[in-house]
Short mmCIF file of C-alpha atoms and ligand atoms in Angstrom, two decimals:
data_model
loop_
_atom_site.label_atom_id
_atom_site.label_comp_id
_atom_site.label_asym_id
_atom_site.label_seq_id
_atom_site.Cartn_x
_atom_site.Cartn_y
_atom_site.Cartn_z
CA MET A 75 50.89 133.62 86.58
CA ALA A 76 54.62 133.08 86.68
CA GLN A 77 56.24 132.41 83.33
CA GLN A 78 57.26 128.78 83.08
CA LYS A 79 61.00 128.28 82.65
CA MET A 80 62.12 126.44 79.56
CA ILE A 81 63.79 123.10 80.22
CA ARG A 82 66.03 122.57 77.23
CA THR A 83 67.75 119.23 76.92
CA LYS A 84 69.10 116.86 74.31
CA GLU A 85 67.60 113.38 74.63
CA LYS A 86 67.29 110.13 72.72
CA CYS A 87 63.91 108.56 72.01
CA ARG A 88 63.72 105.17 73.73
CA TYR A 89 60.61 103.77 72.13
CA ILE A 90 57.26 104.70 70.57
CA ASN A 91 54.25 104.25 72.85
CA ASP A 92 50.86 102.89 71.79
CA LEU A 93 49.68 106.41 70.90
CA GLY A 94 52.53 106.76 68.40
CA GLN A 95 54.45 109.23 70.59
CA GLY A 96 58.17 109.07 71.22
CA VAL A 97 59.16 108.42 74.84
CA ILE A 98 62.29 109.90 76.45
CA THR A 99 63.51 109.78 80.05
CA TYR A 100 64.79 112.94 81.71
CA GLN A 101 65.87 112.82 85.36
CA ASP A 102 64.05 109.52 85.91
CA THR A 103 60.80 110.85 84.47
CA ASN A 104 59.28 109.72 81.19
CA TYR A 105 58.11 112.39 78.77
CA VAL A 106 56.18 111.87 75.57
CA VAL A 107 57.15 113.77 72.45
CA ASN A 108 54.93 113.92 69.38
CA GLY A 109 56.70 113.34 66.10
CA LEU A 110 59.85 111.72 67.52
CA LEU A 111 60.90 108.24 66.36
CA GLU A 112 62.75 105.50 68.19
CA GLY A 113 66.51 106.12 68.36
CA GLU A 114 66.26 109.76 67.25
CA GLU A 115 68.06 112.46 69.21
CA ALA A 116 66.57 115.90 69.56
CA ILE A 117 66.83 119.11 71.52
CA LEU A 118 63.58 119.24 73.45
CA ASP A 119 61.63 121.73 75.48
CA LEU A 120 60.22 119.92 78.50
CA SER A 121 58.75 122.97 80.21
CA THR A 122 55.18 121.73 80.19
CA ILE A 123 56.39 119.62 83.07
CA ASN A 124 53.03 118.85 84.65
CA ARG A 125 51.90 117.17 81.50
CA LYS A 126 55.14 115.23 81.09
CA TYR A 127 55.02 116.34 77.51
CA GLY A 128 57.91 117.64 75.41
CA ASN A 129 58.28 119.55 72.16
CA ILE A 130 60.99 119.16 69.57
CA ILE A 131 63.13 122.26 69.14
CA GLU A 132 65.66 120.67 66.82
CA LEU A 133 66.00 117.16 65.50
CA LYS A 134 69.66 116.11 65.80
CA THR A 135 69.62 112.62 64.30
CA LYS A 136 67.07 111.18 61.92
CA SER A 137 65.77 107.62 61.98
CA ASN A 138 65.81 105.60 58.75
CA ASP A 139 62.09 105.15 59.29
CA ARG A 140 61.44 108.88 59.07
CA ILE A 141 59.69 110.31 56.01
CA ASN A 142 58.88 113.91 55.16
CA VAL A 143 55.55 114.97 56.58
CA LYS A 144 53.48 116.34 53.72
CA CYS A 145 50.57 117.49 55.89
CA PRO A 146 50.99 121.03 57.28
CA TYR A 147 48.56 120.34 60.13
CA PHE A 148 50.19 117.16 61.47
CA LEU A 149 51.27 118.20 64.95
CA GLU A 150 48.27 120.42 65.73
CA CYS A 151 45.44 118.36 64.30
CA GLY A 152 45.93 115.05 66.07
CA GLY A 153 43.88 113.09 63.52
CA CYS A 154 46.90 111.19 62.21
CA ASP A 155 49.65 109.96 64.50
CA LEU A 156 52.22 108.44 62.16
CA LEU A 157 52.68 110.75 59.17
CA HIS A 158 56.40 111.01 60.01
CA MET A 159 56.88 107.23 59.88
CA SER A 160 57.35 105.20 56.68
CA TYR A 161 54.41 102.97 55.86
CA GLU A 162 56.61 99.85 56.08
CA LYS A 163 57.58 100.80 59.63
CA GLU A 164 53.97 101.64 60.49
CA ILE A 165 52.95 98.12 59.50
CA SER A 166 55.61 96.44 61.66
CA PHE A 167 54.84 98.86 64.52
CA LYS A 168 51.16 97.89 64.38
CA LYS A 169 51.99 94.19 64.42
CA GLN A 170 54.08 94.86 67.52
CA LEU A 171 51.22 96.72 69.20
CA VAL A 172 48.91 93.74 68.68
CA GLN A 173 51.64 91.31 69.74
CA ASN A 174 52.20 93.28 72.96
CA ALA A 175 48.48 93.23 73.73
CA PHE A 176 48.44 89.43 73.40
CA LYS A 177 51.44 88.95 75.69
CA LYS A 178 49.13 88.62 78.69
CA PHE A 179 48.04 85.16 77.52
CA ASP A 180 50.22 82.35 78.88
CA ARG A 181 50.62 80.59 75.61
CA LEU A 182 52.79 82.22 72.98
CA LEU A 183 50.29 83.28 70.35
CA LYS A 184 51.45 84.01 66.84
CA VAL A 185 50.24 87.27 65.32
CA SER A 186 50.11 87.27 61.50
CA ASP A 187 51.59 90.05 59.44
CA VAL A 188 49.34 93.08 59.14
CA ILE A 189 47.20 93.11 55.99
CA LYS A 190 48.49 96.30 54.39
CA ALA A 191 46.68 98.98 52.44
CA ASP A 192 47.68 99.36 48.79
CA ASN A 193 47.31 103.11 49.22
CA PRO A 194 47.56 104.48 52.75
CA ASN A 195 46.24 107.92 51.73
CA ASN A 196 42.78 109.35 50.95
CA TYR A 197 41.00 106.25 52.21
CA ARG A 198 38.35 107.77 54.51
CA ASN A 199 34.94 107.68 52.86
CA LYS A 200 33.46 109.58 55.80
CA LEU A 201 34.52 113.18 56.42
CA GLN A 202 33.41 114.89 59.56
CA MET A 203 34.41 118.49 60.14
CA THR A 204 33.47 121.56 62.17
CA PHE A 205 33.19 125.17 60.98
CA LYS A 206 34.57 128.52 61.97
CA LEU A 207 34.79 131.98 60.50
CA SER A 208 38.22 133.01 59.20
CA LYS A 209 39.72 136.46 59.79
CA THR A 210 38.48 137.46 56.32
CA LYS A 211 34.95 136.33 57.29
CA LYS A 212 34.96 133.20 55.18
CA VAL A 213 33.48 129.95 56.45
CA VAL A 214 36.25 127.37 56.82
CA SER A 215 36.06 123.77 57.97
CA GLY A 216 38.54 122.00 60.20
CA PHE A 217 39.22 119.67 63.08
CA TYR A 218 39.51 120.31 66.78
CA GLU A 219 43.10 120.65 67.94
CA GLU A 220 43.98 117.55 69.93
CA GLY A 221 42.38 117.64 73.35
CA THR A 222 40.82 121.10 72.89
CA HIS A 223 37.82 122.80 71.34
CA LYS A 224 39.98 125.05 69.17
CA ILE A 225 39.26 124.50 65.48
CA ILE A 226 42.24 124.09 63.16
CA PRO A 227 41.16 124.86 59.58
CA VAL A 228 42.17 121.96 57.33
CA LYS A 229 42.07 121.80 53.55
CA ASN A 230 42.61 118.61 51.53
CA CYS A 231 43.06 116.27 54.48
CA MET A 232 45.50 113.59 53.32
CA ILE A 233 43.54 110.61 54.60
CA GLN A 234 40.11 111.75 53.42
CA ASN A 235 38.57 110.80 50.10
CA GLU A 236 39.58 113.35 47.44
CA LEU A 237 36.08 113.76 46.04
CA GLY A 238 34.91 114.38 49.61
CA ASN A 239 37.64 116.98 50.15
CA SER A 240 36.60 118.93 47.07
CA VAL A 241 32.89 118.76 48.02
CA MET A 242 33.95 120.14 51.41
CA ASP A 243 35.51 123.19 49.68
CA ASN A 244 32.26 123.83 47.83
CA ILE A 245 30.23 123.59 51.05
CA ASN A 246 32.46 126.28 52.60
CA LEU A 247 31.97 128.46 49.51
CA ALA A 248 28.20 128.02 49.50
CA LEU A 249 27.96 128.83 53.23
CA THR A 250 30.14 131.93 52.77
CA LYS A 251 28.13 133.13 49.74
CA ASN A 252 24.87 132.78 51.65
CA LYS A 253 26.29 134.32 54.84
CA ILE A 254 25.37 131.29 56.92
CA LEU A 255 27.37 131.55 60.11
CA PRO A 256 29.11 128.79 62.05
CA TYR A 257 27.62 128.10 65.47
CA ASP A 258 29.68 129.41 68.36
CA GLU A 259 29.66 127.06 71.37
CA ASN A 260 30.32 129.92 73.78
CA THR A 261 27.91 132.57 72.57
CA HIS A 262 25.36 130.05 71.20
CA LYS A 263 25.04 132.23 68.10
CA GLY A 264 25.21 131.02 64.53
CA VAL A 265 23.64 128.15 62.63
CA ILE A 266 25.96 125.47 61.31
CA ARG A 267 27.82 123.18 63.70
CA HIS A 268 29.33 120.30 61.76
CA VAL A 269 29.25 118.66 58.40
CA LEU A 270 29.39 114.99 57.56
CA ILE A 271 30.16 113.86 54.04
CA ARG A 272 29.86 110.23 52.99
CA VAL A 273 31.14 109.02 49.66
CA GLY A 274 30.14 105.78 47.99
CA VAL A 275 33.58 105.01 46.63
CA LYS A 276 32.29 102.50 44.08
CA THR A 277 29.13 104.44 43.08
CA ASN A 278 30.52 108.00 43.36
CA GLU A 279 27.35 108.96 45.24
CA VAL A 280 27.89 111.77 47.77
CA MET A 281 25.86 112.49 50.90
CA VAL A 282 26.15 115.85 52.64
CA VAL A 283 24.75 116.12 56.18
CA LEU A 284 24.71 119.63 57.67
CA VAL A 285 24.35 119.65 61.41
CA THR A 286 22.55 122.74 62.70
CA ALA A 287 22.22 123.83 66.33
CA SER A 288 18.46 124.21 66.03
CA ASP A 289 15.67 123.51 63.62
CA LEU A 290 16.08 127.03 62.23
CA PHE A 291 18.23 127.24 59.14
CA PRO A 292 17.62 130.67 57.59
CA GLY A 293 18.70 130.74 53.94
CA ARG A 294 18.38 126.96 53.70
CA ASN A 295 16.87 126.90 50.20
CA ASN A 296 19.35 129.36 48.77
CA PHE A 297 22.21 127.46 50.31
CA VAL A 298 21.06 124.19 48.74
CA LYS A 299 20.64 125.91 45.36
CA THR A 300 24.11 127.47 45.52
CA LEU A 301 25.73 124.22 46.61
CA LEU A 302 24.10 122.16 43.87
CA ASN A 303 25.14 124.77 41.29
CA LEU A 304 28.72 124.59 42.53
CA ASP A 305 28.81 120.82 42.78
CA LYS A 306 26.84 118.47 40.57
CA ARG A 307 28.40 115.40 42.19
CA ILE A 308 26.38 115.68 45.41
CA THR A 309 23.50 113.18 45.28
CA THR A 310 21.75 113.96 48.56
CA ILE A 311 21.70 116.73 51.20
CA ILE A 312 20.32 116.32 54.72
CA GLN A 313 19.85 118.75 57.60
CA ASN A 314 20.48 117.16 60.96
CA VAL A 315 19.48 119.04 64.12
CA ASN A 316 21.72 118.71 67.15
CA PRO A 317 20.89 121.20 69.93
CA ARG A 318 22.97 119.35 72.57
CA ASP A 319 26.39 120.55 73.65
CA THR A 320 28.10 117.18 73.44
CA SER A 321 30.92 115.77 71.40
CA ILE A 322 28.41 113.57 69.55
CA VAL A 323 28.09 115.04 66.09
CA LEU A 324 24.63 113.96 64.96
CA GLY A 325 21.32 114.74 66.64
CA ASP A 326 18.12 112.71 66.31
CA LYS A 327 16.05 114.91 64.02
CA GLU A 328 16.65 115.01 60.28
CA ARG A 329 15.17 116.70 57.23
CA ILE A 330 16.04 115.65 53.70
CA LEU A 331 16.80 118.79 51.66
CA TYR A 332 17.73 117.12 48.39
CA GLY A 333 17.82 113.64 46.88
CA PRO A 334 16.87 110.31 48.48
CA GLY A 335 18.47 110.88 51.93
CA PHE A 336 20.94 108.02 51.58
CA ILE A 337 23.67 106.71 49.28
CA TYR A 338 24.64 103.30 47.99
CA ASP A 339 28.04 101.65 47.88
CA TYR A 340 29.29 98.22 46.88
CA LEU A 341 31.39 95.81 48.93
CA LEU A 342 32.54 92.51 47.41
CA GLY A 343 29.91 92.83 44.69
CA PHE A 344 26.97 93.43 47.07
CA LYS A 345 25.05 96.70 47.08
CA PHE A 346 24.60 98.50 50.39
CA LYS A 347 22.30 101.35 51.35
CA ILE A 348 23.95 103.71 53.82
CA SER A 349 22.07 106.39 55.73
CA SER A 350 23.59 109.16 57.81
CA LYS A 351 23.35 107.45 61.19
CA SER A 352 24.23 103.88 60.20
CA PHE A 353 27.67 102.53 60.80
CA TYR A 354 29.63 101.80 57.64
CA GLN A 355 33.34 100.93 57.62
CA ILE A 356 35.33 104.05 56.72
CA ASN A 357 37.94 102.29 54.56
CA PRO A 358 36.05 100.25 51.96
CA GLU A 359 39.10 98.89 50.13
CA GLN A 360 40.55 97.39 53.32
CA THR A 361 37.09 96.31 54.51
CA GLU A 362 36.83 94.01 51.51
CA LYS A 363 40.11 92.37 52.52
CA LEU A 364 38.95 92.17 56.14
CA TYR A 365 35.62 90.51 55.30
CA GLU A 366 37.21 88.12 52.79
CA LYS A 367 39.75 86.96 55.37
CA ALA A 368 37.21 86.70 58.19
CA ILE A 369 34.76 84.70 56.05
CA GLU A 370 37.47 82.46 54.60
CA LEU A 371 38.75 81.54 58.08
CA ALA A 372 35.22 81.01 59.41
CA ASP A 373 35.08 78.06 56.99
CA ILE A 374 31.31 78.19 56.57
CA LYS A 375 29.63 74.97 55.34
CA ALA A 376 26.46 74.86 53.25
CA ASN A 377 24.33 73.65 56.15
CA ASP A 378 25.62 76.19 58.69
CA VAL A 379 23.64 78.74 60.63
CA VAL A 380 25.68 81.94 61.00
CA PHE A 381 25.14 84.52 63.74
CA ASP A 382 26.35 88.06 62.92
CA ALA A 383 26.33 90.13 66.12
CA TYR A 384 26.80 93.93 66.11
CA SER A 385 25.90 93.64 62.46
CA GLY A 386 25.48 97.29 61.38
CA ILE A 387 23.82 97.35 57.98
CA SER A 388 24.42 93.55 57.76
CA THR A 389 27.45 93.76 55.51
CA ILE A 390 29.17 90.68 56.99
CA GLY A 391 25.91 88.74 57.23
CA ILE A 392 25.00 89.43 53.61
CA VAL A 393 28.45 88.53 52.27
CA ALA A 394 28.49 85.35 54.41
CA SER A 395 24.95 84.38 53.37
CA LYS A 396 26.17 83.02 50.03
CA LYS A 397 28.00 80.21 51.85
CA ALA A 398 25.54 79.52 54.67
CA LYS A 399 22.12 77.97 55.07
CA GLN A 400 20.87 80.78 57.25
CA VAL A 401 22.18 84.03 58.77
CA ILE A 402 20.85 85.80 61.86
CA CYS A 403 21.94 89.42 62.41
CA VAL A 404 21.49 91.53 65.52
CA GLU A 405 22.03 95.27 65.66
CA GLN A 406 21.02 97.94 68.17
CA ASN A 407 20.75 101.00 65.91
CA LYS A 408 17.33 101.12 64.31
CA ASP A 409 18.47 103.13 61.29
CA ALA A 410 21.14 100.53 60.55
CA VAL A 411 18.50 97.79 60.85
CA LYS A 412 16.27 99.62 58.35
CA ASP A 413 19.21 99.85 55.94
CA ALA A 414 19.99 96.17 56.53
CA LEU A 415 16.43 95.10 55.65
CA LEU A 416 16.62 97.05 52.41
CA ASN A 417 20.07 95.64 51.66
CA ILE A 418 18.73 92.09 51.97
CA LYS A 419 15.99 92.93 49.47
CA VAL A 420 18.22 94.82 47.04
CA ASN A 421 20.67 91.93 46.91
CA ARG A 422 17.79 89.40 46.54
CA ILE A 423 18.85 87.42 49.56
CA ASN A 424 16.38 85.13 51.26
CA ASN A 425 18.33 83.48 54.06
CA VAL A 426 19.22 86.51 56.25
CA SER A 427 17.07 87.84 59.10
CA VAL A 428 17.80 90.95 61.16
CA PHE A 429 16.81 91.72 64.74
CA ASN A 430 16.85 95.19 66.28
CA ASP A 431 18.19 94.50 69.76
CA ASP A 432 21.13 94.73 72.11
CA SER A 433 23.35 91.72 71.31
CA THR A 434 23.53 90.55 74.94
CA GLU A 435 19.78 90.88 75.50
CA PHE A 436 19.11 89.09 72.23
CA ILE A 437 21.32 86.10 72.97
CA LYS A 438 19.85 85.79 76.46
CA LYS A 439 16.40 85.62 74.89
CA ILE A 440 17.24 82.97 72.30
CA ALA A 441 19.65 80.84 74.39
CA PRO A 442 16.97 78.89 76.32
CA THR A 443 15.67 77.44 73.03
CA ASN A 444 19.19 76.14 72.33
CA PRO A 445 19.22 77.24 68.68
CA LYS A 446 21.60 75.70 66.16
CA ILE A 447 24.42 78.23 65.65
CA ASP A 448 27.51 76.96 63.83
CA ILE A 449 29.51 80.11 63.18
CA VAL A 450 29.54 83.42 65.06
CA PHE A 451 30.89 86.75 63.86
CA LEU A 452 31.04 89.51 66.43
CA ASP A 453 32.19 92.98 65.49
CA PRO A 454 31.46 95.24 68.47
CA PRO A 455 32.30 98.95 68.81
CA ARG A 456 35.49 100.14 70.56
CA ALA A 457 34.05 99.39 74.01
CA GLY A 458 33.99 95.69 73.12
CA SER A 459 31.40 93.05 73.92
CA THR A 460 30.19 91.76 77.30
CA LYS A 461 31.08 88.80 79.46
CA GLU A 462 27.43 87.72 79.43
CA PHE A 463 27.20 87.80 75.65
CA ILE A 464 30.37 85.74 75.28
CA SER A 465 29.36 83.15 77.90
CA GLU A 466 25.99 82.66 76.23
CA VAL A 467 27.65 82.35 72.81
CA CYS A 468 30.03 79.67 74.11
CA LYS A 469 27.14 77.69 75.59
CA LEU A 470 25.59 77.45 72.13
CA ASN A 471 28.68 75.54 70.98
CA PRO A 472 29.42 77.18 67.64
CA ARG A 473 32.22 75.50 65.68
CA LYS A 474 34.03 78.76 65.01
CA ILE A 475 33.84 82.26 66.44
CA VAL A 476 35.33 85.18 64.54
CA TYR A 477 35.87 88.26 66.68
CA ILE A 478 36.54 91.44 64.65
CA SER A 479 37.72 94.36 66.72
CA CYS A 480 38.83 97.94 66.17
CA ASN A 481 40.32 98.05 69.68
CA TYR A 482 42.82 95.36 70.63
CA LYS A 483 42.64 96.45 74.27
CA THR A 484 38.99 95.47 74.73
CA LEU A 485 39.57 92.51 72.42
CA VAL A 486 42.18 90.92 74.72
CA ARG A 487 39.97 91.69 77.73
CA ASP A 488 37.02 89.91 76.09
CA LEU A 489 39.05 86.92 74.88
CA GLU A 490 39.46 85.83 78.51
CA TYR A 491 35.69 85.30 78.74
CA PHE A 492 35.62 82.53 76.11
CA GLU A 493 35.38 79.03 77.56
CA GLY A 494 36.05 75.85 75.61
CA TYR A 495 37.65 77.71 72.68
CA GLU A 496 41.18 78.19 71.47
CA ILE A 497 42.66 81.03 69.46
CA LYS A 498 43.58 79.85 65.98
CA ASN A 499 44.47 83.07 64.17
CA ILE A 500 45.24 86.68 65.06
CA ILE A 501 45.28 88.85 61.97
CA PRO A 502 45.72 92.62 62.16
CA VAL A 503 44.25 94.53 59.21
CA ASP A 504 45.31 98.11 58.52
CA LEU A 505 41.92 99.79 58.25
CA PHE A 506 43.22 103.12 59.55
CA PRO A 507 46.58 103.91 57.89
CA ARG A 508 48.64 106.81 59.27
CA THR A 509 46.90 106.55 62.66
CA VAL A 510 47.74 104.24 65.56
CA HIS A 511 44.43 102.42 65.17
CA VAL A 512 44.39 98.88 63.86
CA GLU A 513 41.63 96.35 63.24
CA THR A 514 42.20 92.79 64.43
CA VAL A 515 40.48 89.54 63.44
CA VAL A 516 40.69 86.66 65.91
CA VAL A 517 39.45 83.23 64.93
CA LEU A 518 38.49 80.88 67.76
CA SER A 519 37.81 77.16 67.34
CA LYS A 520 35.88 74.84 69.59
CA LEU A 521 38.29 72.81 71.71
CA ASN A 522 37.81 69.18 70.88
CA THR A 523 37.49 68.01 74.51
CA LYS A 524 36.11 64.61 73.48
CA LYS A 525 39.49 63.69 72.05
CA THR A 526 41.07 64.01 75.49
CA TYR A 527 38.86 61.30 76.90
CA GLN A 528 39.09 58.94 73.96
CA HIS A 529 41.76 56.39 74.97
N1 SAH B 24 29.70 94.55 61.42
C1 SAH B 24 29.34 95.85 60.94
C2 SAH B 24 29.22 96.88 62.05
C3 SAH B 24 30.34 96.98 63.01
S1 SAH B 24 30.35 98.45 64.00
C4 SAH B 24 30.30 96.32 59.86
O1 SAH B 24 31.33 95.69 59.62
O2 SAH B 24 29.98 97.31 59.21
C5 SAH B 24 29.55 97.97 65.46
C6 SAH B 24 28.04 97.98 65.37
O3 SAH B 24 27.53 97.57 66.64
C7 SAH B 24 27.41 99.36 65.09
O4 SAH B 24 26.53 99.24 64.00
C8 SAH B 24 26.65 99.69 66.38
O5 SAH B 24 25.44 100.39 66.15
C9 SAH B 24 26.34 98.31 66.93
N2 SAH B 24 26.15 98.17 68.38
C10 SAH B 24 26.73 98.90 69.37
N3 SAH B 24 26.37 98.41 70.56
C11 SAH B 24 25.56 97.36 70.33
C12 SAH B 24 24.88 96.45 71.19
N4 SAH B 24 24.99 96.52 72.50
N5 SAH B 24 24.12 95.48 70.61
C13 SAH B 24 24.00 95.40 69.26
N6 SAH B 24 24.64 96.25 68.40
C14 SAH B 24 25.40 97.21 68.93
#
């Protein structure tokens, strides 16, 4: 293959795109450059021309928004996008991203300031890493390089919980000591594929889930013994079996190797059981702010029936239950539903019920009975909700609908499906500092159409 010629040019960054990359224009073509901020000039190598992707050779002028990157893996890892940007700038950048997404609506909609994190580092209570063998034959954990299956070893990830990071080191040691080999996707040899650590930030309970390529885990007992000797903070260890070659980390089958097989954590004073496969927000400190805001703006009255769709382990439903007469939760994942049922019991709550169903199917089933629903929370995954779900919800005439979204792109798509409602608030919440991701809460109120006909 012919060697690609280097295209070396000095350019100025025009703006930052929604992936956090700097954008420059060279000979009428836009190129994206990781790690370049708006207004900065740099000597770039644009030789990877097909990908319209440039690399910084030398930064010539520095933006006032630039900070020193403390993470040595920043440009390779791809987990964080904004480590080179001050947190203040990140917050205004995220507000702008949400504002831009809402531009498609005719009416000028006001986006509130982003609810900031007090500490933008070490917030992730869930650590998910993959293993490889180092040159010195030690097991090391890391992340895939952006867009590839090459593992970049990472120690002390800056956005992961510190207790989790140090447990991760001990897992690597215990695997190395017991000569348990990482699974190789190409040769299909080896045992361990991934590890998932979950930390109950308020309880200090630690769950370790080791994902193996098959049921076989030679040296399992010795490994568990070594790990528990190295680290007394681990409260449960689980083996998860995932034989499939997919990017999904967890398989279906599990075996508890130590402890109860789950952990607890607290949110807003309520106790929550979390098992390996249930969804639980990864930034608990910001989640408390998110739920408080969402519930405050929902303005729940004592006689209200609340519907919590895409409810996970019923965190929102349980917190909201204190204000409402009744709460109905619907969640598709059966493990999350099991956790939710226990959470209702543990918190001695008697006005919350949970249904294990697809949200759209569920609402289609209950709609014909025209149930009283006053307030709706919906908190779907990144793919968003469905037109059918939203139409059915609107027909039930709830007073307020609170849409919580981790993807403003599907959020603005879905907002067009609401009929008879107006947007009252748009509040971004920084649940994912140092990345381009941002959570958004939208509060919708029933349009008072009667008023229009009153005179
Ligand atoms: N509200 C919860 C969970 C939000 S995450 C919290 O704040 O923790 C989204 C949840 O939707 C996940 O638990 C996922 O399992 C669930 N889910 C995904 N698709 C669904 C569907 N079609 N119907 C019901 N639940 C679904």
